[in-house]
mmCIF file of C-alpha atoms in Angstrom:
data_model
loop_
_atom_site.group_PDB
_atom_site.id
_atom_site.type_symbol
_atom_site.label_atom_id
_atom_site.label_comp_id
_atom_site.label_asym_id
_atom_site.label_seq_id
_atom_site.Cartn_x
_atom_site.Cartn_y
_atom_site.Cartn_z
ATOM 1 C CA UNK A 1486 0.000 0.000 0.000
ATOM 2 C CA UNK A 1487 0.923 3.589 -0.726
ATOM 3 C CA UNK A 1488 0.664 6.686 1.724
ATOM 4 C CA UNK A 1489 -1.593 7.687 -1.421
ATOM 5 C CA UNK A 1490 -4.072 4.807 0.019
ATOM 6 C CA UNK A 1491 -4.496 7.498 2.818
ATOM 7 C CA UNK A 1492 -7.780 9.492 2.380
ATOM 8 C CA UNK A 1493 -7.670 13.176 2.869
ATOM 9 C CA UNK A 1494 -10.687 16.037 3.044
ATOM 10 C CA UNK A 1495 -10.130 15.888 -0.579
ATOM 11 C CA UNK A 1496 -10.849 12.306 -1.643
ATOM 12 C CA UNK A 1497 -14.539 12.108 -3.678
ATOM 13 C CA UNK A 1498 -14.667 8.881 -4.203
ATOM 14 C CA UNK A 1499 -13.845 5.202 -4.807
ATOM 15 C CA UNK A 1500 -14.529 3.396 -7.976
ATOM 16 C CA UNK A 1501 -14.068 0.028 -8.574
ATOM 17 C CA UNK A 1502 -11.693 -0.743 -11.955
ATOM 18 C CA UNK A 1503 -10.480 -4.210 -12.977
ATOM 19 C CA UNK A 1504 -6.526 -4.094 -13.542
ATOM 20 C CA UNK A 1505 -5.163 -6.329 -16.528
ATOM 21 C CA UNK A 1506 -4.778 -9.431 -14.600
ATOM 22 C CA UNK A 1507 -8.822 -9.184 -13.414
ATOM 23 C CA UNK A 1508 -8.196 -8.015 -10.047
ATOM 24 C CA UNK A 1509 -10.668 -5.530 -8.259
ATOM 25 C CA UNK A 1510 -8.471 -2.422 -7.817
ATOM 26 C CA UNK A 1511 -9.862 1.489 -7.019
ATOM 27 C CA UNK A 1512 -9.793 4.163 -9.028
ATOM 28 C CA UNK A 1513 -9.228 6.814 -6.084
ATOM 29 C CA UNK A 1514 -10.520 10.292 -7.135
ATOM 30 C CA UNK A 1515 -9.439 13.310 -5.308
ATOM 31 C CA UNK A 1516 -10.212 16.757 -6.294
ATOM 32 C CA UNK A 1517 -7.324 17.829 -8.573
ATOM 33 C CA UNK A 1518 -5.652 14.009 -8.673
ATOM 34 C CA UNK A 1519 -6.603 10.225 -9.500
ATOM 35 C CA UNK A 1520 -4.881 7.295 -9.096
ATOM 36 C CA UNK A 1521 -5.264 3.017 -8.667
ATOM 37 C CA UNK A 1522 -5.361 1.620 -5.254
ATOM 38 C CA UNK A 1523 -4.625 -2.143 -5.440
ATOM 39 C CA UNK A 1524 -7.164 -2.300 -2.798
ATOM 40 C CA UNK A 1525 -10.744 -2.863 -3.737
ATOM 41 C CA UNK A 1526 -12.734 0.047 -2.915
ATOM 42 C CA UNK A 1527 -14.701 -2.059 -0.010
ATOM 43 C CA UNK A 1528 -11.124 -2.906 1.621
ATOM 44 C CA UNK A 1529 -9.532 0.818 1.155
ATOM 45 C CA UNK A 1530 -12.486 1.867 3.005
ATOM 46 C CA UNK A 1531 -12.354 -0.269 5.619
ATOM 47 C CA UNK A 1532 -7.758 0.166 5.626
ATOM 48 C CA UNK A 1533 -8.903 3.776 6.281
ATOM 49 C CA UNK A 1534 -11.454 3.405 8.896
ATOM 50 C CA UNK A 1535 -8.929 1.058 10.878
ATOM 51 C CA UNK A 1536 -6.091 4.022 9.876
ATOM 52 C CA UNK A 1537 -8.123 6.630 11.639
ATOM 53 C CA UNK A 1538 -8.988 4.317 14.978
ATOM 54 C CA UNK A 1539 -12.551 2.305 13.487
ATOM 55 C CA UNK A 1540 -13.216 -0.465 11.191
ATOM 56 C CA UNK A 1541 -15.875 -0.617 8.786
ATOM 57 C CA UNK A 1542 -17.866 -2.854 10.469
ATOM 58 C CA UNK A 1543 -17.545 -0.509 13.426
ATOM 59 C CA UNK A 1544 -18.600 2.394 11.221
ATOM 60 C CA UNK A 1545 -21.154 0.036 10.159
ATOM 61 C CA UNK A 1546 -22.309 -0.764 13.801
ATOM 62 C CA UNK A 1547 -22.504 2.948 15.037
ATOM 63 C CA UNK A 1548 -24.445 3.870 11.694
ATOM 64 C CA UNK A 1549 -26.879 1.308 12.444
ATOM 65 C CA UNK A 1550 -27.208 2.434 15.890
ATOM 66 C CA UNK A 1551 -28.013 6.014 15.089
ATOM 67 C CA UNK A 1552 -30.218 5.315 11.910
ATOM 68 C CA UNK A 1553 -31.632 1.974 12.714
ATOM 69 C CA UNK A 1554 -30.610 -1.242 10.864
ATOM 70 C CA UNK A 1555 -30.873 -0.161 7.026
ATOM 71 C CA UNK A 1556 -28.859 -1.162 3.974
ATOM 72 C CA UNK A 1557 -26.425 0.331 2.532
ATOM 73 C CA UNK A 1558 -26.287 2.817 5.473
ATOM 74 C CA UNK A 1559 -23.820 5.924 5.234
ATOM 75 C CA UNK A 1560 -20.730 5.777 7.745
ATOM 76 C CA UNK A 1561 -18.430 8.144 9.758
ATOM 77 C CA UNK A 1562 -15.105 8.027 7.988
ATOM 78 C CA UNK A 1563 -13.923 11.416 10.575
ATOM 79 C CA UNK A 1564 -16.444 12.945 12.518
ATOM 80 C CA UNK A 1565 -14.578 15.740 13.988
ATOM 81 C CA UNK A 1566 -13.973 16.737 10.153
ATOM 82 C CA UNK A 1567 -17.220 15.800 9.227
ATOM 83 C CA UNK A 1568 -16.201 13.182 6.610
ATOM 84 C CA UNK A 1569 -19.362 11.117 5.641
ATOM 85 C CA UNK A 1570 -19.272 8.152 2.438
ATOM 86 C CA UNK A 1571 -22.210 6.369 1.194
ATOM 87 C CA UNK A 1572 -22.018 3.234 -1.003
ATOM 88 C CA UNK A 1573 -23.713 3.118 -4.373
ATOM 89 C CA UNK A 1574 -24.663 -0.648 -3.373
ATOM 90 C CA UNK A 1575 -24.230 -3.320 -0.913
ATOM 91 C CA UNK A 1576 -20.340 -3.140 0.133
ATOM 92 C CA UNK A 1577 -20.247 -6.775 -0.532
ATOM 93 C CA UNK A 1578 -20.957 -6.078 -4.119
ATOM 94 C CA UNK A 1579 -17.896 -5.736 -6.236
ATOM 95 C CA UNK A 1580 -19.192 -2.688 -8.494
ATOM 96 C CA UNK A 1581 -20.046 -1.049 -5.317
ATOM 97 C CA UNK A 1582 -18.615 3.066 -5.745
ATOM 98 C CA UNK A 1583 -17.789 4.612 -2.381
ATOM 99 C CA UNK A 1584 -18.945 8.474 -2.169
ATOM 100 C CA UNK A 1585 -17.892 11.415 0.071
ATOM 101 C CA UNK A 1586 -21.028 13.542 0.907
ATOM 102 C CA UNK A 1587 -18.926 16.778 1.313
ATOM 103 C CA UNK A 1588 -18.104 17.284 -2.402
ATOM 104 C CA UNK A 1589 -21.645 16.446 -3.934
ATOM 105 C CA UNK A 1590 -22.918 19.440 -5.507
ATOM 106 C CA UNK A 1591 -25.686 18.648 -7.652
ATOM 107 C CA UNK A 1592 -27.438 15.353 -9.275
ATOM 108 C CA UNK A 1593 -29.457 15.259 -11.952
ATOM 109 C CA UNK A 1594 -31.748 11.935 -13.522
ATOM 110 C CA UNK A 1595 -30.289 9.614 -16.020
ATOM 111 C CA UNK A 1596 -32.768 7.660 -17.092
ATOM 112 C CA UNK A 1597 -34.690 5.602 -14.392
ATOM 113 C CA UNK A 1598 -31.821 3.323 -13.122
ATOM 114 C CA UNK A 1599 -28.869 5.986 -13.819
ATOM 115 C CA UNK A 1600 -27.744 9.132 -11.785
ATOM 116 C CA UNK A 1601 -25.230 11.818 -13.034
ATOM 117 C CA UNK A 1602 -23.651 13.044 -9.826
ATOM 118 C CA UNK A 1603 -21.915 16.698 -9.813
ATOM 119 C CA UNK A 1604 -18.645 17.333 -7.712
ATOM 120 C CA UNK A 1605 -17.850 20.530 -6.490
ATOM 121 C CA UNK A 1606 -15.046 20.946 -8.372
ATOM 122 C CA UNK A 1607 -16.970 20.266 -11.606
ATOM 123 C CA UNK A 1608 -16.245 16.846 -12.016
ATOM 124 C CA UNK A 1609 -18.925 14.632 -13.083
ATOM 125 C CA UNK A 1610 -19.954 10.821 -12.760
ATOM 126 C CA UNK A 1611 -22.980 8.510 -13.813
ATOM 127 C CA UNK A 1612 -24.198 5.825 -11.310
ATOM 128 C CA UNK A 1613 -26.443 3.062 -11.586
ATOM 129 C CA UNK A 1614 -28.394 4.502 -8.879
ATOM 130 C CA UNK A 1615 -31.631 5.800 -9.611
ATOM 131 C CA UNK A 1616 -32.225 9.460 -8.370
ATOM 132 C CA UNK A 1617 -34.743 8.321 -5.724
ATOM 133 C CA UNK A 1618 -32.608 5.983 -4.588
ATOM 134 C CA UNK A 1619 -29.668 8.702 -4.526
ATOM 135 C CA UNK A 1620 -31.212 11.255 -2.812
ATOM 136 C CA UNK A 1621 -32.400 8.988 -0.036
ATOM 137 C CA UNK A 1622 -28.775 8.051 0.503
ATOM 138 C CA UNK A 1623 -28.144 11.565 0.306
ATOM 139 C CA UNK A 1624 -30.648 12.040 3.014
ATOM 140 C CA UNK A 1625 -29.351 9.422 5.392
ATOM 141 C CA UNK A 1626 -26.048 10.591 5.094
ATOM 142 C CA UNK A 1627 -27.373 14.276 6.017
ATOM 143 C CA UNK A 1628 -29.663 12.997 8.898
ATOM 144 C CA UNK A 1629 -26.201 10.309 10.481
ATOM 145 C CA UNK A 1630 -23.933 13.342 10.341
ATOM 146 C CA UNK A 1631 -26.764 16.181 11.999
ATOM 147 C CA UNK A 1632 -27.753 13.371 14.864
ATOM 148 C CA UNK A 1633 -24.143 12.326 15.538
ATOM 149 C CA UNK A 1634 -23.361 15.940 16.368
ATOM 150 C CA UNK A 1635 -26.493 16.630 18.569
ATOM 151 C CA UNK A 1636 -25.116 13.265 20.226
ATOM 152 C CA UNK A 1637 -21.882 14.410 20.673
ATOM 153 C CA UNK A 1638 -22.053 18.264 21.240
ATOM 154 C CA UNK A 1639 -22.329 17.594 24.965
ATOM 155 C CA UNK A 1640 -18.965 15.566 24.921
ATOM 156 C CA UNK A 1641 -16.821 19.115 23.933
ATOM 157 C CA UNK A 1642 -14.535 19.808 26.524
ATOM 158 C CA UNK A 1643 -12.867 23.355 26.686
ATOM 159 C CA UNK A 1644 -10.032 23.531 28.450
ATOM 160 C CA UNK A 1645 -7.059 25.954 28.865
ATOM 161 C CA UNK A 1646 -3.818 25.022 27.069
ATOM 162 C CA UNK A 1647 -1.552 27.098 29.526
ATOM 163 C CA UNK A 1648 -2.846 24.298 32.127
ATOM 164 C CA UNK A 1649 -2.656 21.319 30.419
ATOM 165 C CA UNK A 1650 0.308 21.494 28.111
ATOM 166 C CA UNK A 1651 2.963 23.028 30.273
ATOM 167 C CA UNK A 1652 2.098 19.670 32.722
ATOM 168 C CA UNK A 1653 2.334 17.085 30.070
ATOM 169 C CA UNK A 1654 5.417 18.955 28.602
ATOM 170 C CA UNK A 1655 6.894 18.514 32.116
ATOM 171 C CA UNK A 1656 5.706 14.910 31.973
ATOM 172 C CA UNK A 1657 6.882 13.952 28.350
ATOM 173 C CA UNK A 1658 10.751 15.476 29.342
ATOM 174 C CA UNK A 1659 11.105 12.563 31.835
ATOM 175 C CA UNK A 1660 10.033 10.576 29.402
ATOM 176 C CA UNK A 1661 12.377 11.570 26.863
ATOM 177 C CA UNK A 1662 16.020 11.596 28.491
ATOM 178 C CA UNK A 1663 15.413 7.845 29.637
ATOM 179 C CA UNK A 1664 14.430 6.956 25.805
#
């Protein structure tokens, strides 16, 4: 795996592409970069959620918990940065395209089975995802992210740095000179 494999604020989505030997590799899609992930797009999402401290059954778990048990349920990549994905289908479901919420701009009807989506920065994709179906992931997504802060909102501690840091700095130098 690369450090690329890494998902920032600007990562839009996860594709699935076949490389020439016929194995399930991502097409990673940033805003102003692309490359292939030898991962598939189920198990990059899942490297990342275990990279930032959750798994994707874990995302799965706490999605289900706030939502109630759906399918295809949106997930909590980051919550402090407010980093929500969707999949286009089941996860288990090799075409399945993996979505970031935050750089949706606009959608607009295919034909009955087939969604163009719009990316901020102008990009543009077609799904097989009907619009309905899109905009009730859309939804979801938009309803996890507003109930997981009214959850959470209670949990912000404020503190003063000139308190805390100066005692773990005295801490950390005890630390250090025994390292």
């Amino acid at each position: 795996m690369q450090n690329d494999d890494i998902m920032s604020g600007e990562t839009m989505l996860y594709m699935p592409e076949y490389d020439a030997y016929g194995n399930l590799c991502t097409r990673v899609i940033e805003r102003d970069y692309q490359y292939i992930s030898k991962l598939s797009p189920t198990k990059l999402m899942d490297y990342n959620l275990r990279y930032f401290g959750s798994s994707l059954r874990g995302a799965f778990d706490g999605s289900k918990m706030i939502l109630g048990k759906l399918n295809k349920n949106p997930i909590v990549v980051h919550e402090g940065s407010d980093i929500v994905w969707f999949p286009s289908k089941s996860p288990l479901h090799p075409e399945c395209i993996w979505l970031a919420v935050h750089h949706i701009e606009d959608y607009q009807v295919v034909d009955k089975k087939s969604t163009k989506i719009v990316f901020m920065n102008g990009k543009d994709i077609i799904v097989d995802l009907s619009v309905r179906s899109f905009e009730y992931r859309i939804q979801r997504a938009f309803l996890l992210k507003d109930k997981l802060e009214k959850r959470t909102k209670h949990l912000l501690v404020q503190h003063d740095r000139v308190k805390v840091y100066p005692r773990m700095a005295s801490h950390s130098s005890k630390y250090e000179d025994k390292a």
